[in-house]
PDB file of C-alpha atoms in Angstrom:
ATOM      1  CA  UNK A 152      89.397-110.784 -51.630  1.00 94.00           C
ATOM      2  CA  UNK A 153      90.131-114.275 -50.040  1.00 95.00           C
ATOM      3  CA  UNK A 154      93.652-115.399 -50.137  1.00 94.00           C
ATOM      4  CA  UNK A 155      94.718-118.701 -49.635  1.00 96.00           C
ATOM      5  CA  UNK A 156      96.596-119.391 -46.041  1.00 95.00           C
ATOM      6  CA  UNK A 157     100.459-120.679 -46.546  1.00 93.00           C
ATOM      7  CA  UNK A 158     100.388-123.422 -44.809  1.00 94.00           C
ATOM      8  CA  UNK A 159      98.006-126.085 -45.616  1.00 92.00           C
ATOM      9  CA  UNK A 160      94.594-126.023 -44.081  1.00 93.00           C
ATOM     10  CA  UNK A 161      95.199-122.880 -42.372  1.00 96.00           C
ATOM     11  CA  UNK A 162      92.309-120.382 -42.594  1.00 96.00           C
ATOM     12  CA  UNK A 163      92.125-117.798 -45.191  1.00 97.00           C
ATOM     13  CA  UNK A 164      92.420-114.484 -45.363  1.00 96.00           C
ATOM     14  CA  UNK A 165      89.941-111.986 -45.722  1.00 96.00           C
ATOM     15  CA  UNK A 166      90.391-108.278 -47.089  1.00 94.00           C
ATOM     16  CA  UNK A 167      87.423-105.966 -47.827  1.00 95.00           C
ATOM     17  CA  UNK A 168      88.610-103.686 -50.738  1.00 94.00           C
ATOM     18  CA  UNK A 169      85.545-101.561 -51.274  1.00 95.00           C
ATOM     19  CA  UNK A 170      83.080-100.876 -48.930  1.00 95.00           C
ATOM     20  CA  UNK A 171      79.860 -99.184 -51.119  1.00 94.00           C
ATOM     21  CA  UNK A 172      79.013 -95.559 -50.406  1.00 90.00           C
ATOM     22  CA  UNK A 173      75.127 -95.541 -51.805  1.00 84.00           C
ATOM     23  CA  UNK A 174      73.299 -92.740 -53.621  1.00 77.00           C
ATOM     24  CA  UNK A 175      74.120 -90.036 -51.550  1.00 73.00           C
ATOM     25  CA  UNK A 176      77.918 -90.271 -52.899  1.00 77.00           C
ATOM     26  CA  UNK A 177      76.763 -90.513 -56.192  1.00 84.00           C
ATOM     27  CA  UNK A 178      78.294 -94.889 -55.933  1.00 90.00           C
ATOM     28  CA  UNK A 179      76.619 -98.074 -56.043  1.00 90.00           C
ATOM     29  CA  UNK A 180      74.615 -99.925 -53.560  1.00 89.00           C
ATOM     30  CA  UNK A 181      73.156-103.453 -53.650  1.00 89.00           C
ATOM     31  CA  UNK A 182      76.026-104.924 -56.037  1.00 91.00           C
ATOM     32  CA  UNK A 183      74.660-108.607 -57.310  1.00 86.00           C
ATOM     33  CA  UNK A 184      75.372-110.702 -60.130  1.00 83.00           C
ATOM     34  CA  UNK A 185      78.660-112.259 -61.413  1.00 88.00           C
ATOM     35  CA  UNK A 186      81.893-110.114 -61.460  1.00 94.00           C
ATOM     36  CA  UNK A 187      84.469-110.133 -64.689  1.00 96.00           C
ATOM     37  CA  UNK A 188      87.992-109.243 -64.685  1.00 96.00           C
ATOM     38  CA  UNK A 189      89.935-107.896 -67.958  1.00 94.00           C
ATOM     39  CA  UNK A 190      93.588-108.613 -69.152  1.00 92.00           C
ATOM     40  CA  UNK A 191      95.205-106.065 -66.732  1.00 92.00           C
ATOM     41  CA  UNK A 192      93.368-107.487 -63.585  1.00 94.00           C
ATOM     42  CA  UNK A 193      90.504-105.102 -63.279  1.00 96.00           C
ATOM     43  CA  UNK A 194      87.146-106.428 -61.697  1.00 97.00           C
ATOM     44  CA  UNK A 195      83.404-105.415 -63.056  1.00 97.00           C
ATOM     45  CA  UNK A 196      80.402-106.194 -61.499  1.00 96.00           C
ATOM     46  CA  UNK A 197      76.827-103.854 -61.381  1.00 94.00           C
ATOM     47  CA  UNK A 198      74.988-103.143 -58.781  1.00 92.00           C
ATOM     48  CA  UNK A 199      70.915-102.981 -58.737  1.00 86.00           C
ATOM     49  CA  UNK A 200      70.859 -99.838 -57.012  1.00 85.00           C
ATOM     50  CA  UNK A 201      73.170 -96.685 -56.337  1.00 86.00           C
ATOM     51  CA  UNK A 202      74.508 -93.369 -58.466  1.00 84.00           C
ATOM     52  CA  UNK A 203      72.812 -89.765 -58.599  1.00 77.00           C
ATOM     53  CA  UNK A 204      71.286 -90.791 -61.986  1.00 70.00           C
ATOM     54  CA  UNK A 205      67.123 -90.714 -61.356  1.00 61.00           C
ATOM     55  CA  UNK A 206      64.419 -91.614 -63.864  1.00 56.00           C
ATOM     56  CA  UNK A 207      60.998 -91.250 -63.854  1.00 54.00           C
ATOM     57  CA  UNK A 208      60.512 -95.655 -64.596  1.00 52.00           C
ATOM     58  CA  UNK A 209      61.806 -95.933 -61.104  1.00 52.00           C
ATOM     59  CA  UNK A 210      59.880 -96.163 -57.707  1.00 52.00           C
ATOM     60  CA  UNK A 211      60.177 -93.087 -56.064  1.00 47.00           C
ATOM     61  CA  UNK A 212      63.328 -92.525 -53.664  1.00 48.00           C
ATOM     62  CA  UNK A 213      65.068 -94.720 -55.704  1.00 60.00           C
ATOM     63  CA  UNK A 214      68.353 -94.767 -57.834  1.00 78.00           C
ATOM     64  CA  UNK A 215      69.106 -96.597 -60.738  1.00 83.00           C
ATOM     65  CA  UNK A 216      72.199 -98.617 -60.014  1.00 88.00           C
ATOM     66  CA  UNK A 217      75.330 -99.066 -62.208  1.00 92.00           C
ATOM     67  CA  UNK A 218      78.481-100.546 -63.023  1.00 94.00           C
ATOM     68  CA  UNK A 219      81.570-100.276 -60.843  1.00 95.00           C
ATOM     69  CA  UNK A 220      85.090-100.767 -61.434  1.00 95.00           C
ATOM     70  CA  UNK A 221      87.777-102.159 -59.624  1.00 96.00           C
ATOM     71  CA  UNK A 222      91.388-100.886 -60.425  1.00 95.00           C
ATOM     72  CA  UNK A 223      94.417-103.394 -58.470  1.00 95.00           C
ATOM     73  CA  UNK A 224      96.962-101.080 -56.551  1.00 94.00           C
ATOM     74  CA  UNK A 225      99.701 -99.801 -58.673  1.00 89.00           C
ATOM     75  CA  UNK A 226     102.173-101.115 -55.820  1.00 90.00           C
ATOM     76  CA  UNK A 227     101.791-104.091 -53.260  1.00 84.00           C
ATOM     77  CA  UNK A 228      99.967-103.586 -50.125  1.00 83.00           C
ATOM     78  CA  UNK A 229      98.428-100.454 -51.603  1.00 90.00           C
ATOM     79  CA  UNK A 230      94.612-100.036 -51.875  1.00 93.00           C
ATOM     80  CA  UNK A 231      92.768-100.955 -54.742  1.00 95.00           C
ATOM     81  CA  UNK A 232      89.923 -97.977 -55.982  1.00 95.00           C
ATOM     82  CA  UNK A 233      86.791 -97.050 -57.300  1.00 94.00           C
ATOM     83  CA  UNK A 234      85.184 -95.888 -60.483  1.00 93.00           C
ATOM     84  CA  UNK A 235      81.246 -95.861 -61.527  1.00 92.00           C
ATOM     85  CA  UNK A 236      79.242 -95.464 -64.505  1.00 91.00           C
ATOM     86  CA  UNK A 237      75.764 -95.109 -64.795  1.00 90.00           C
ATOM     87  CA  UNK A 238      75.625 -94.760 -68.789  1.00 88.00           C
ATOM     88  CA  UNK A 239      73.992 -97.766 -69.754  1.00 89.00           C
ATOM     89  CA  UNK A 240      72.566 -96.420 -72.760  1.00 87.00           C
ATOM     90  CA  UNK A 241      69.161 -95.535 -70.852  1.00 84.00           C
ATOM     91  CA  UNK A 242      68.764 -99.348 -68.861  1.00 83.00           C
ATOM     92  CA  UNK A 243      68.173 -99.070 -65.240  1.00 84.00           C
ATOM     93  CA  UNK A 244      69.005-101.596 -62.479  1.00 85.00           C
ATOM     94  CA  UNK A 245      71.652-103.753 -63.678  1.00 89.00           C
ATOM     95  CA  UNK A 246      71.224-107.027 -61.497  1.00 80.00           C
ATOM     96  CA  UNK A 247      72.486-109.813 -64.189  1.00 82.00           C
ATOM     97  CA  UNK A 248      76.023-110.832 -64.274  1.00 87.00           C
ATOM     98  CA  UNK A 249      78.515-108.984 -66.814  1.00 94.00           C
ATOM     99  CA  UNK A 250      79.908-110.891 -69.526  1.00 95.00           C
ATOM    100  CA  UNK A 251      83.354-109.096 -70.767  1.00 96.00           C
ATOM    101  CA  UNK A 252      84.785-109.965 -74.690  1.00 93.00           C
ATOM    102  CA  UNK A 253      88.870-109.518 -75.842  1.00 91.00           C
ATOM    103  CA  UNK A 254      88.242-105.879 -76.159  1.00 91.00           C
ATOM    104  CA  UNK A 255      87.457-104.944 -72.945  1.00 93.00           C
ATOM    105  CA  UNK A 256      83.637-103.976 -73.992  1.00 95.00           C
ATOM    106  CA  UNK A 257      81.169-105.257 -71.286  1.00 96.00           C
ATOM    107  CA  UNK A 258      77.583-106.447 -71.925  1.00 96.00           C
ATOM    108  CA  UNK A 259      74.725-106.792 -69.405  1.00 94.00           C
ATOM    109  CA  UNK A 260      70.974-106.874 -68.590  1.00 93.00           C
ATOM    110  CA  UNK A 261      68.799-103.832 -67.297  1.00 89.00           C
ATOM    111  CA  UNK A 262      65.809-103.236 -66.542  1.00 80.00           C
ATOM    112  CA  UNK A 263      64.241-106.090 -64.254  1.00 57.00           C
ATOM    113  CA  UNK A 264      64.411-104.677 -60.683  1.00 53.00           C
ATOM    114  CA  UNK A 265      60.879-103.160 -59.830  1.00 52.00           C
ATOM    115  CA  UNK A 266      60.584-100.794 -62.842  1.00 55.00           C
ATOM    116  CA  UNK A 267      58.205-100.601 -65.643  1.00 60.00           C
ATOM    117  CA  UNK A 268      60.278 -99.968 -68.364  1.00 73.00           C
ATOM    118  CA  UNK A 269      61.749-102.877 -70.501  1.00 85.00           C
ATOM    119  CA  UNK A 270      64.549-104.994 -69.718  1.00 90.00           C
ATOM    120  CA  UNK A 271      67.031-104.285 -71.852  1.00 92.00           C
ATOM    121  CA  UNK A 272      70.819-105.707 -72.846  1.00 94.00           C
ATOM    122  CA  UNK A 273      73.322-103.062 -73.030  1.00 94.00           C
ATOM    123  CA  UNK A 274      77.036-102.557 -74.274  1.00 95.00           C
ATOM    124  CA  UNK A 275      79.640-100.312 -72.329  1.00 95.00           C
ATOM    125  CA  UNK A 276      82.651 -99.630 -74.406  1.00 94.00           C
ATOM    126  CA  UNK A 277      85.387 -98.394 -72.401  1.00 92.00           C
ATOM    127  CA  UNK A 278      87.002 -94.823 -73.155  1.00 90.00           C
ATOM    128  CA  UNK A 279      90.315 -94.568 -74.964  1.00 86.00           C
ATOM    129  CA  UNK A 280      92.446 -92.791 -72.172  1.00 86.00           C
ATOM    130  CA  UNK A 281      92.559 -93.745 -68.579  1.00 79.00           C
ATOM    131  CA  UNK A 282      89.723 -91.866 -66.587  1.00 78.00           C
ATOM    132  CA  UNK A 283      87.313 -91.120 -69.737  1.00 84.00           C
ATOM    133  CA  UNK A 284      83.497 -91.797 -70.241  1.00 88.00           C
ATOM    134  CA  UNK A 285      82.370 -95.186 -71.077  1.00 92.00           C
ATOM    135  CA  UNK A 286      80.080 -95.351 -73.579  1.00 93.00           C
ATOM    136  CA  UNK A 287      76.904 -97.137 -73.035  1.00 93.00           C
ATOM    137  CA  UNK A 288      74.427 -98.324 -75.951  1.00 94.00           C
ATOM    138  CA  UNK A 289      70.971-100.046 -75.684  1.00 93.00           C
ATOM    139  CA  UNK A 290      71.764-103.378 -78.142  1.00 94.00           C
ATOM    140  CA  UNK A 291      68.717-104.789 -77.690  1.00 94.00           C
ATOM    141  CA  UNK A 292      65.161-104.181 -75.687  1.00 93.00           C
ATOM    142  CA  UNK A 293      62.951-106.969 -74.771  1.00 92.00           C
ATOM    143  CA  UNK A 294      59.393-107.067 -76.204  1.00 89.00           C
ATOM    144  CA  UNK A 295      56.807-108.649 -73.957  1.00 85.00           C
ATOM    145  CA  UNK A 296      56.877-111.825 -75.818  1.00 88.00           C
ATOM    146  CA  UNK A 297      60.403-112.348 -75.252  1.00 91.00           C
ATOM    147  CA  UNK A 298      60.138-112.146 -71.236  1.00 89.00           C
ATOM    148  CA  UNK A 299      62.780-110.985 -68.355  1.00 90.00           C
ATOM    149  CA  UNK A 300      66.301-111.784 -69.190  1.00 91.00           C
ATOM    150  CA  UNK A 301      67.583-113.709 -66.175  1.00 85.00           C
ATOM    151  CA  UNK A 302      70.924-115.192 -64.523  1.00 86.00           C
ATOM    152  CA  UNK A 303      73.425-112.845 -67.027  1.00 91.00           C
ATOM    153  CA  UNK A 304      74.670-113.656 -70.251  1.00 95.00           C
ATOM    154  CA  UNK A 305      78.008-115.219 -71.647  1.00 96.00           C
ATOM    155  CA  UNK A 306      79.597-115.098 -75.431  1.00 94.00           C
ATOM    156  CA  UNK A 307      81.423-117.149 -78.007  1.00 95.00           C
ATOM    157  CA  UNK A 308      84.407-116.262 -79.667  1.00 92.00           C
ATOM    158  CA  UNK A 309      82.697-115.101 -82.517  1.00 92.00           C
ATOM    159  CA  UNK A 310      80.874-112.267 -80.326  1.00 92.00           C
ATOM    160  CA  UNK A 311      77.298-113.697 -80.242  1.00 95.00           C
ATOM    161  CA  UNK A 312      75.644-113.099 -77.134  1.00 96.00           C
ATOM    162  CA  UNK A 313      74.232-116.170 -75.146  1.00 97.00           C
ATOM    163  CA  UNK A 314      71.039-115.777 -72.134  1.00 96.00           C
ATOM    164  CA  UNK A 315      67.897-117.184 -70.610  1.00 96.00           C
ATOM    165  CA  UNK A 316      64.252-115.531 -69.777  1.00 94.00           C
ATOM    166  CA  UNK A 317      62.663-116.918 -67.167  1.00 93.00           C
ATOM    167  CA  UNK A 318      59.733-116.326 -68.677  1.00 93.00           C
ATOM    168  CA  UNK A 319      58.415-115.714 -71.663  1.00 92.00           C
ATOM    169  CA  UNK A 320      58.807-117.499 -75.392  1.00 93.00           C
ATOM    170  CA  UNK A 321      56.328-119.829 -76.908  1.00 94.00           C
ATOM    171  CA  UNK A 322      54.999-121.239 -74.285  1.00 95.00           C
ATOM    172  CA  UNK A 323      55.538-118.646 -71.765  1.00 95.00           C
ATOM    173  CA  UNK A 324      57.586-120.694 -69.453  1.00 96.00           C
ATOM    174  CA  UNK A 325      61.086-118.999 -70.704  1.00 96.00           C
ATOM    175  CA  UNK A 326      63.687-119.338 -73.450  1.00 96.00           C
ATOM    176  CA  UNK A 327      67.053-119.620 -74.444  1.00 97.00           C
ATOM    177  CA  UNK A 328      68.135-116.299 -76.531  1.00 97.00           C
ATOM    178  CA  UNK A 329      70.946-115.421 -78.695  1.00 96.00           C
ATOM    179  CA  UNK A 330      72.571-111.735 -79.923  1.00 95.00           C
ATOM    180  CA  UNK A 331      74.212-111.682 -83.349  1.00 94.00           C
ATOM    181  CA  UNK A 332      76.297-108.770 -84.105  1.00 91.00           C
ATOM    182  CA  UNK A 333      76.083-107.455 -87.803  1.00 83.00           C
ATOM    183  CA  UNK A 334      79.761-107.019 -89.407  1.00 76.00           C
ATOM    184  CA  UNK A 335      80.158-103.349 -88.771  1.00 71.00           C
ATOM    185  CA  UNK A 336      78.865-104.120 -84.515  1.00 64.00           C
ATOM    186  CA  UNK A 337      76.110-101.511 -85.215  1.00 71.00           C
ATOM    187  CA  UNK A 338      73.192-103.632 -85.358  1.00 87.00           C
ATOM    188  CA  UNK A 339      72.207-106.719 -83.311  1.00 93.00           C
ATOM    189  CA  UNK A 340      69.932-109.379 -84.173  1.00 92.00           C
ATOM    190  CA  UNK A 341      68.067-111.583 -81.399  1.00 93.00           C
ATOM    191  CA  UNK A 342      67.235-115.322 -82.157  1.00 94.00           C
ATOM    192  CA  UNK A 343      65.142-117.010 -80.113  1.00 96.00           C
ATOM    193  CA  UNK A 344      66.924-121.008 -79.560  1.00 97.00           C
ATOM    194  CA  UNK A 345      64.741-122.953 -77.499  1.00 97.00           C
ATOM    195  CA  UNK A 346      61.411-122.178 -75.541  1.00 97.00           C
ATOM    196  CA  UNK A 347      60.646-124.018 -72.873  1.00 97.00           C
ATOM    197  CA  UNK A 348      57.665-126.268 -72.538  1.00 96.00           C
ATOM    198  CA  UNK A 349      57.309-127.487 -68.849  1.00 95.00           C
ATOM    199  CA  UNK A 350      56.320-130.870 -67.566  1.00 93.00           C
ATOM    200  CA  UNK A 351      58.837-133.511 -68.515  1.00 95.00           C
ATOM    201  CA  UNK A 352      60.631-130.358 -69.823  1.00 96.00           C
ATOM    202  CA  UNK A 353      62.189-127.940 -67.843  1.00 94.00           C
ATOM    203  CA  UNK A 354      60.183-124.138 -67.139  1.00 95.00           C
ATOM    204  CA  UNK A 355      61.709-120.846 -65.726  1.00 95.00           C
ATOM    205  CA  UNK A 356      65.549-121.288 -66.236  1.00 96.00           C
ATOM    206  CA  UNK A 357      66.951-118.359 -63.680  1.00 93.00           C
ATOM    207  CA  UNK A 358      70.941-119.278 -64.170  1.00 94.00           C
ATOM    208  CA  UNK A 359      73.197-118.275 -66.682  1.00 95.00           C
ATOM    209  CA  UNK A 360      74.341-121.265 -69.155  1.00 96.00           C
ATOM    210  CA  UNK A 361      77.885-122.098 -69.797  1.00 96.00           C
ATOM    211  CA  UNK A 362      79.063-122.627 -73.046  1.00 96.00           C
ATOM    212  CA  UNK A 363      82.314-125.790 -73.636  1.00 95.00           C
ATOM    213  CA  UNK A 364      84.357-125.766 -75.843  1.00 93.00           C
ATOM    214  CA  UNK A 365      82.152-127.104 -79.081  1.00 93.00           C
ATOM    215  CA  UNK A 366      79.570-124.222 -78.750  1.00 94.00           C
ATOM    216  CA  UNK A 367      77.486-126.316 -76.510  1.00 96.00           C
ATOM    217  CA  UNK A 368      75.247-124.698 -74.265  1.00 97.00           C
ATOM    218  CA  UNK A 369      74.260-126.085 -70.940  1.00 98.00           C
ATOM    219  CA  UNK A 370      72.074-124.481 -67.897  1.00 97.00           C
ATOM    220  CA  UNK A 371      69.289-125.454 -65.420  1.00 97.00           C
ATOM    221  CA  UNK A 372      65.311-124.774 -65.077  1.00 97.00           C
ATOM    222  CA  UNK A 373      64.588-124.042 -61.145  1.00 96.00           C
ATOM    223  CA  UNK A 374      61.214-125.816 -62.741  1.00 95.00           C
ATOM    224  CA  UNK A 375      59.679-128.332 -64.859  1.00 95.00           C
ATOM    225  CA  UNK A 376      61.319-131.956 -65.457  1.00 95.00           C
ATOM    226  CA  UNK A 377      60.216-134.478 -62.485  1.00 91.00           C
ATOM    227  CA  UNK A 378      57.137-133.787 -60.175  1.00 88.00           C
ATOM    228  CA  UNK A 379      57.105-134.460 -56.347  1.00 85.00           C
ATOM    229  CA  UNK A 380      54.944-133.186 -53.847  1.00 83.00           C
ATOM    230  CA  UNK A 381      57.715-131.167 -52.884  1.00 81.00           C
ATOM    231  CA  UNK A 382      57.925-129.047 -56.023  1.00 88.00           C
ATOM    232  CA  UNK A 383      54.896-127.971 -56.197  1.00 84.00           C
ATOM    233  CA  UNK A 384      55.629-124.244 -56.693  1.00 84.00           C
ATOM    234  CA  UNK A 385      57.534-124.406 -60.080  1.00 86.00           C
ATOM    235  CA  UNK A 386      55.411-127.593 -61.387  1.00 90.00           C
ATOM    236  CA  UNK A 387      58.674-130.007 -61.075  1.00 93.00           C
ATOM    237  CA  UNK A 388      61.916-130.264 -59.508  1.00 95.00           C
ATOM    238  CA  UNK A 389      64.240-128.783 -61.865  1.00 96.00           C
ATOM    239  CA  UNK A 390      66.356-129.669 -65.059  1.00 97.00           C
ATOM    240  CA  UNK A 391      69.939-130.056 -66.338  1.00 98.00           C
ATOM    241  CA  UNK A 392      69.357-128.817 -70.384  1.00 98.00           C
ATOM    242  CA  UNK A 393      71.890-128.780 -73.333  1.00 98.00           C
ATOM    243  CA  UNK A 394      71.518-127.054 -76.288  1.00 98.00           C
ATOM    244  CA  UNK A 395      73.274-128.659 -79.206  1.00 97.00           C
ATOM    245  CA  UNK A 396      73.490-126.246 -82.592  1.00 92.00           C
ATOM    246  CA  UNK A 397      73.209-128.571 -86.051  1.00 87.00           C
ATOM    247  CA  UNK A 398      72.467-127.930 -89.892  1.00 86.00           C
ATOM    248  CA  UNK A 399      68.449-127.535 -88.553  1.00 87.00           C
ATOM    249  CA  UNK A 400      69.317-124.882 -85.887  1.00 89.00           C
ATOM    250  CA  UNK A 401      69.530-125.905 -82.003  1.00 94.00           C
ATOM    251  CA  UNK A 402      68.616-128.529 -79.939  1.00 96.00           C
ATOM    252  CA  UNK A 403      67.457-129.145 -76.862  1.00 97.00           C
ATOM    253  CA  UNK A 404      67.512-132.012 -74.820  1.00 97.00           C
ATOM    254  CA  UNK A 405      67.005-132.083 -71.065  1.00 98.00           C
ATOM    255  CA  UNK A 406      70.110-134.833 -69.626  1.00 96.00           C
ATOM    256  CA  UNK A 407      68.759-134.574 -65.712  1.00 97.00           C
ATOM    257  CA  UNK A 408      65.635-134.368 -64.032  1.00 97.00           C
ATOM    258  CA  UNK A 409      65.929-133.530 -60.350  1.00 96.00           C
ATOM    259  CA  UNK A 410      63.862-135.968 -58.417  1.00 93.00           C
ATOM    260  CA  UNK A 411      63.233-133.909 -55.255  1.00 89.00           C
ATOM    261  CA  UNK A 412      63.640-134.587 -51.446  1.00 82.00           C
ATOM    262  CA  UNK A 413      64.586-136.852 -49.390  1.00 84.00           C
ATOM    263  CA  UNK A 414      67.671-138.258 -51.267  1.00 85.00           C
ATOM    264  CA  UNK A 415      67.970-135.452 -54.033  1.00 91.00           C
ATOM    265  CA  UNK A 416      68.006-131.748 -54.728  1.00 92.00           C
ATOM    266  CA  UNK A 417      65.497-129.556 -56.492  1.00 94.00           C
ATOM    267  CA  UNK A 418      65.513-126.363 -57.808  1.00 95.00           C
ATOM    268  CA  UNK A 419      68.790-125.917 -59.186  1.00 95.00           C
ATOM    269  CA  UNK A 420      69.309-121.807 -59.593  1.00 87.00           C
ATOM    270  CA  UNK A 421      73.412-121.744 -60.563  1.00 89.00           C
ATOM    271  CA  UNK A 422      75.676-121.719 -63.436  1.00 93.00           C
ATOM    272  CA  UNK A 423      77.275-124.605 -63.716  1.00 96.00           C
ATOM    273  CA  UNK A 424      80.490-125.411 -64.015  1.00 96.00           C
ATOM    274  CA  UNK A 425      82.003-127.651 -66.649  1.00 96.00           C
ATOM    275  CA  UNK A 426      85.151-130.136 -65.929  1.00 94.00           C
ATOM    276  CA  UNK A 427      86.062-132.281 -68.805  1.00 90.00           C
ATOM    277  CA  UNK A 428      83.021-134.383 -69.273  1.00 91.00           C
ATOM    278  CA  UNK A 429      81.784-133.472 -65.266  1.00 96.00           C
ATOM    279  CA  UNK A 430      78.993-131.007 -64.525  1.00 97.00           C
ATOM    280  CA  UNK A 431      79.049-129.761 -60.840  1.00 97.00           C
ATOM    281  CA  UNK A 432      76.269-127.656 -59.588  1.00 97.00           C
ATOM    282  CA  UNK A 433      73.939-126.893 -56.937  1.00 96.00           C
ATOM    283  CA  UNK A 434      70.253-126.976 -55.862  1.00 95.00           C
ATOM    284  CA  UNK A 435      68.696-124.300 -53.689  1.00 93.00           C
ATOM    285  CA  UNK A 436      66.419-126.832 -52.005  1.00 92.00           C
ATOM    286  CA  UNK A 437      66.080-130.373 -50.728  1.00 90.00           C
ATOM    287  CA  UNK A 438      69.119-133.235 -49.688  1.00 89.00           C
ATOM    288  CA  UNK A 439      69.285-136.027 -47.393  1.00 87.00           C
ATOM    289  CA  UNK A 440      69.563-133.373 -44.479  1.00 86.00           C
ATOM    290  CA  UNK A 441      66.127-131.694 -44.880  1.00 76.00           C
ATOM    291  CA  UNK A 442      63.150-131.748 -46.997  1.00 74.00           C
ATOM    292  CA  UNK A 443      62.309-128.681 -47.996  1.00 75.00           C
ATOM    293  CA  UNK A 444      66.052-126.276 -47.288  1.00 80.00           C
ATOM    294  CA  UNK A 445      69.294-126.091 -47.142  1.00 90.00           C
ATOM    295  CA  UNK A 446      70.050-127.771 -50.613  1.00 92.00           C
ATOM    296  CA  UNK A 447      73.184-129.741 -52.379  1.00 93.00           C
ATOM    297  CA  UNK A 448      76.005-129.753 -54.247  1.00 95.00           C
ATOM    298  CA  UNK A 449      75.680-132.390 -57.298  1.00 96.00           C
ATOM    299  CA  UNK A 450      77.581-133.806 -59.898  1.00 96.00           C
ATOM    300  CA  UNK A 451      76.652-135.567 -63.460  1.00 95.00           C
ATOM    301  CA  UNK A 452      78.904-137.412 -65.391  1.00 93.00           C
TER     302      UNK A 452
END
């Protein structure tokens, strides 16, 4: 936790409230992707590896990762704890960021960490009295068409469920993806929005998109868009995308092509954050500083 220092440009304060135990104490190791908090101020987040939970898709010596919970102390001062669930309705390695609805129930990707079985998205209802068994259910497996779910997923209000491949789709250079629940929540259906086609278009979107408040969807391809001897590796600089949903299905229409060192970015690899009509972001490579590293922080208007 960082906590913000009372006096004006101060430092911060730093307070470690976990540190991970591994396998051997049957916890998580290697947390990544986004975290989520609920109404009552508990944080989620998975971790790729970790837990006593072995499977026979996995390379050898290795664990299967999880989900971990973070519970705030009952008074202040006092320490926050642990839980950890590895029933993910059979997924392994759960590297994506969460995505948490009204009702508490988390969804995330599996699968995608050095295994052979498919990735998969998974729901984890939580139990119905305070230290119970979450309930994890497979709502959807990938088919080798579809490609590996990247960046983590976000939802609507409605419940649909919103991600990116970075590969994969018609072209194989990666798609946008959505998850429609069926009235009764016990079926899901997967809808395939936008593949990518690279050159002027973008390729390989890693990031998770960001949905405003019209249903818009907006994210980056680490590829594709402008070329410059610099971005060789993913055939283009990068894109900004939006995906725009009408009476003929969606939309998409690339609104930035990154143009590559020495005065700009490339290979954009965040969500994005929306501010009114502002997009801020950031590239992984390029800037005025170097040509190749170290990377910016941008803004379109």
């Amino acid at each position: 936790e960082l906590s913000p220092p009372s006096q004006q440009g101060d430092a911060w304060t730093e307070t470690i409230l976990y540190s991970f135990q591994g396998y051997v104490y049957n916890d998580g190791c290697e947390p990544m992707g986004r975290l989520v908090s609920d109404a009552k101020g508990n944080i989620y987040g998975p971790t790729a590896l970790g837990g006593a939970l072995a499977s026979s898709m996995a390379p050898k010596g290795y664990s299967t990762g999880g989900i971990f919970k973070m519970s705030p102390p009952a008074t202040a001062g006092g320490a926050w704890t642990e839980a950890f669930t590895q029933n993910l309705g059979g997924g392994i390695y759960p590297e994506g960021g969460l995505t948490i609805d009204r009702k508490g129930i988390l969804y995330g990707t599996a699968g995608s960490y050095g295994t052979t079985s498919p990735p998969t998205i998974f729901q984890l209802i939580p139990p119905a009295t305070a230290g119970g068994t979450w309930t994890g259910t497979t709502i959807y497996t990938f088919q080798s068409s579809d490609g590996t779910p990247s960046g983590g997923l976000i939802h609507d209000a409605k419940g649909n469920i919103f991600g990116t491949t970075q590969n994969g789709g018609a072209a194989g250079l990666g798609s946008a993806f959505e998850l429609s629940p069926s009235q009764n929540g016990s079926s899901w259906t997967e809808t395939n929005l936008y593949s990518f086609q690279g050159g002027s278009d973008g390729q390989a979107p890693l990031a998770r998109m960001t949905l405003d408040k019209a249903g818009n969807l907006y994210g980056t391809t680490v590829g594709g868009g402008s070329t410059s001897i610099y971005c060789s590796f993913w055939q283009g600089c990068g894109t900004v995308f939006k995906l725009t949903h009408g009476a003929n299905g969606w939309r998409e229409q690339v609104i930035f092509r990154f143009q590559g060192a020495p005065t700009d970015g490339f290979y954009p690899s965040a969500a994005l954050l929306l501010s009114g009509k502002t997009i801020y972001g950031a590239t992984s490579e390029g800037g005025t500083v170097s040509q190749y590293v170290y990377g910016t922080v941008f803004e379109i208007n």
